[in-house]
Rosetta silent file (secondary structure, phi, psi, omega in degrees, C-alpha in Angstrom):
SEQUENCE: MRLDKFLKVSRLIKRRTVAKEVADKGRVKINGKLSKSSSDVKFNDVLEIRFGNKVVEVKVLETKEFTRKEDAQKMFELISETRVKEEQSDG
SCORE:     score description
SCORE:     0.000 S_00000001
   1 L     0.000  114.351 -169.843   -6.904   10.495   -0.612 S_00000001
   2 L   -12.563  132.176  163.857   -4.927    8.982   -3.074 S_00000001
   3 H   -19.133  -82.247 -173.108   -3.522    5.263   -3.731 S_00000001
   4 H   -75.355  -24.598 -170.675   -0.413    6.689   -3.468 S_00000001
   5 H   -84.938  -13.660  143.685    0.387    9.534   -1.447 S_00000001
   6 H   -28.101  -87.506 -179.655   -2.054    6.348    1.389 S_00000001
   7 H  -161.419  110.677  167.645    1.190    5.039    1.262 S_00000001
   8 H  -112.777  -35.007 -101.249    3.679    7.278    1.152 S_00000001
   9 H   -87.848  -39.595  149.914    2.120    8.933    3.688 S_00000001
  10 L   -35.054  -22.928  166.342    1.864    5.228    5.646 S_00000001
  11 L    58.159   31.991  171.960    5.431    4.668    5.370 S_00000001
  12 L   -81.206  -77.715 -174.559    4.204    1.106    3.210 S_00000001
  13 L  -102.406  130.874  163.523    6.458    2.305    0.186 S_00000001
  14 L   -26.352  -79.189 -140.445    9.423    5.517    0.960 S_00000001
  15 L   -78.224  140.552  159.566    8.896    7.247   -2.292 S_00000001
  16 H   -60.455  -33.341  174.436    5.523    8.869   -3.756 S_00000001
  17 H  -119.134    2.662  154.249    6.702    7.642   -7.297 S_00000001
  18 H   -55.705  -78.597 -169.077    7.842    4.640   -6.115 S_00000001
  19 H   -36.148  -47.958  160.053    3.925    4.333   -5.023 S_00000001
  20 H   -20.401  -85.972 -154.814    2.624    5.665   -8.753 S_00000001
  21 H   -44.976  -38.409  166.247    4.867    3.551  -10.223 S_00000001
  22 H   -80.205  -23.550  163.778    3.806   -0.075   -8.062 S_00000001
  23 H   -39.326  -81.724 -162.657    0.060    1.358   -8.536 S_00000001
  24 H  -108.035   56.128  106.446   -0.141    1.494  -11.591 S_00000001
  25 H  -127.197  101.631   69.851    1.046   -1.606  -12.875 S_00000001
  26 H   118.187   42.024  138.629   -1.777   -2.955  -11.342 S_00000001
  27 H   -50.026  -50.635 -153.982    0.267   -4.360   -8.125 S_00000001
  28 L  -100.135  138.633  166.879   -2.002   -2.740   -5.238 S_00000001
  29 E   -96.856  106.918  170.354   -6.075   -3.960   -4.338 S_00000001
  30 E   -86.950   95.511  143.364   -8.223   -1.649   -3.010 S_00000001
  31 L    81.831  -12.590  146.550  -11.270   -3.859   -1.268 S_00000001
  32 L   133.275  -24.933 -154.807  -10.193   -7.046   -4.426 S_00000001
  33 E   -84.086   97.506 -176.876  -10.382   -4.520   -7.107 S_00000001
  34 E   -48.600  138.497 -157.604   -7.112   -3.465   -8.956 S_00000001
  35 L  -133.053 -175.981 -139.591   -6.590   -0.043   -8.715 S_00000001
  36 L  -127.930  162.989  160.737   -4.287    2.789  -10.211 S_00000001
  37 L  -129.792   85.934  122.307   -3.077    5.603   -7.728 S_00000001
  38 L   -94.861    4.613 -131.881   -4.886    7.653   -8.680 S_00000001
  39 L  -115.675  138.718 -179.332   -7.509    5.443   -6.961 S_00000001
  40 L   -75.773  142.927  177.644   -9.346    6.740   -3.390 S_00000001
  41 L  -140.881  143.082 -111.864   -8.852    4.428   -0.419 S_00000001
  42 L  -154.488   95.282  146.988  -11.450    5.366    2.663 S_00000001
  43 L   -16.879  105.350  177.428  -11.155    3.885    6.558 S_00000001
  44 L    88.070   77.426  111.900  -11.606    0.135    6.565 S_00000001
  45 L   -67.544  152.922  152.457  -10.330   -0.471    2.791 S_00000001
  46 E   -98.489  148.845  164.856   -8.413   -3.217    2.515 S_00000001
  47 E  -116.362  109.798  172.377   -4.811   -2.893    0.659 S_00000001
  48 E   -86.681   83.160 -112.510   -3.504   -6.035   -1.088 S_00000001
  49 E  -131.103  133.990 -177.627    0.042   -4.731   -1.963 S_00000001
  50 E  -108.627  129.366  115.711    2.459   -6.646   -4.244 S_00000001
  51 E  -159.259  167.959 -143.087    6.395   -6.857   -3.758 S_00000001
  52 L     5.224   -6.256  177.188    8.425   -8.992   -5.901 S_00000001
  53 L  -149.576  -58.630   -3.242    7.986  -12.151   -4.005 S_00000001
  54 E   151.358  101.419 -154.649    6.141  -10.910   -1.236 S_00000001
  55 E  -131.877  110.221  175.593    1.573  -10.090   -0.875 S_00000001
  56 E   -93.779  151.896 -154.957    1.199   -7.490    2.524 S_00000001
  57 E  -152.252  103.561  169.968   -2.383   -7.398    2.876 S_00000001
  58 E  -126.950  153.711  177.673   -3.454   -4.048    5.197 S_00000001
  59 E   -76.109  170.007  125.040   -6.926   -2.122    7.180 S_00000001
  60 L  -107.724  136.241 -147.145   -6.869    1.613    6.834 S_00000001
  61 L  -145.124   23.629 -106.482   -7.436    2.446    9.741 S_00000001
  62 L   105.209  133.432  176.554   -6.823    6.494    9.437 S_00000001
  63 L  -120.339  175.020 -112.673   -6.088    9.347    6.439 S_00000001
  64 L   127.802  101.876  144.767   -3.446   11.863    7.068 S_00000001
  65 L   -45.189  -69.256 -179.454   -1.957   14.577    4.955 S_00000001
  66 L  -104.047  134.796  105.962    1.280   14.737    7.132 S_00000001
  67 L  -123.038 -165.860 -129.271    2.411   12.289    9.905 S_00000001
  68 L  -113.331 -178.282 -167.611    5.039   11.842   12.025 S_00000001
  69 H   -71.732  -17.713 -170.646    7.027    8.022   11.521 S_00000001
  70 H   -63.912   14.232 -167.805    6.664    6.613   15.317 S_00000001
  71 H  -119.684  -21.513 -152.592    2.270    7.480   13.842 S_00000001
  72 H   -86.598  -10.750  152.017    2.294    6.162   10.650 S_00000001
  73 L  -143.009   90.100  159.555    1.395    3.073   11.477 S_00000001
  74 L   -59.441  -85.664 -123.057   -1.376    4.423   13.862 S_00000001
  75 L  -137.287   56.667  157.901   -3.147    4.110   10.522 S_00000001
  76 L  -167.244  130.159  176.675   -2.821    0.383    9.028 S_00000001
  77 L  -110.806 -166.644 -106.371   -2.961   -2.608   10.781 S_00000001
  78 E  -165.686   95.113 -159.285   -1.143   -5.581    9.274 S_00000001
  79 E  -103.311  -32.620 -152.727   -3.627   -8.516    8.308 S_00000001
  80 E  -130.569  156.453  154.247   -2.315  -10.365    6.699 S_00000001
  81 E  -139.075  131.769  155.662    2.042  -10.620    4.858 S_00000001
  82 E  -159.676  173.431 -159.369    3.181  -14.094    3.154 S_00000001
  83 L   -89.605  137.771  168.193    5.043  -14.859    0.560 S_00000001
  84 L  -156.572  176.265 -172.388    4.600  -16.845   -2.700 S_00000001
  85 L   -31.729  173.000  156.128    6.635  -17.723   -5.764 S_00000001
  86 L  -126.675  115.452 -163.537    8.020  -15.551   -7.753 S_00000001
  87 L   -43.308  138.586  138.976    6.120  -15.726  -11.793 S_00000001
  88 L   -55.447  138.939 -173.453    9.535  -16.912  -14.226 S_00000001
  89 L  -139.761  103.180  161.439    8.993  -15.036  -17.074 S_00000001
  90 L   -61.035   68.330 -176.027   11.911  -16.556  -20.139 S_00000001
  91 L  -174.346    0.000    0.000   12.407  -14.084  -23.003 S_00000001
């Protein structure tokens, strides 16, 4: 399953366009490797997603084309959620 679709279906990111943008800006790693929105996500992969000053690490438990809101959380297991300092850019 494509990374951007997984992020949307699992509701880690609400919209696929946003998921694609986040992935293509280098804010998502699959098993420690930087990944694009078209990268393949499989069972047991570990995703590391950076949201501003927060890094979320999840393990993929299943990939489905569609899921109900109540079942979306069953697609992944939260490993860690850490706050990081926002990188300052003076420009």
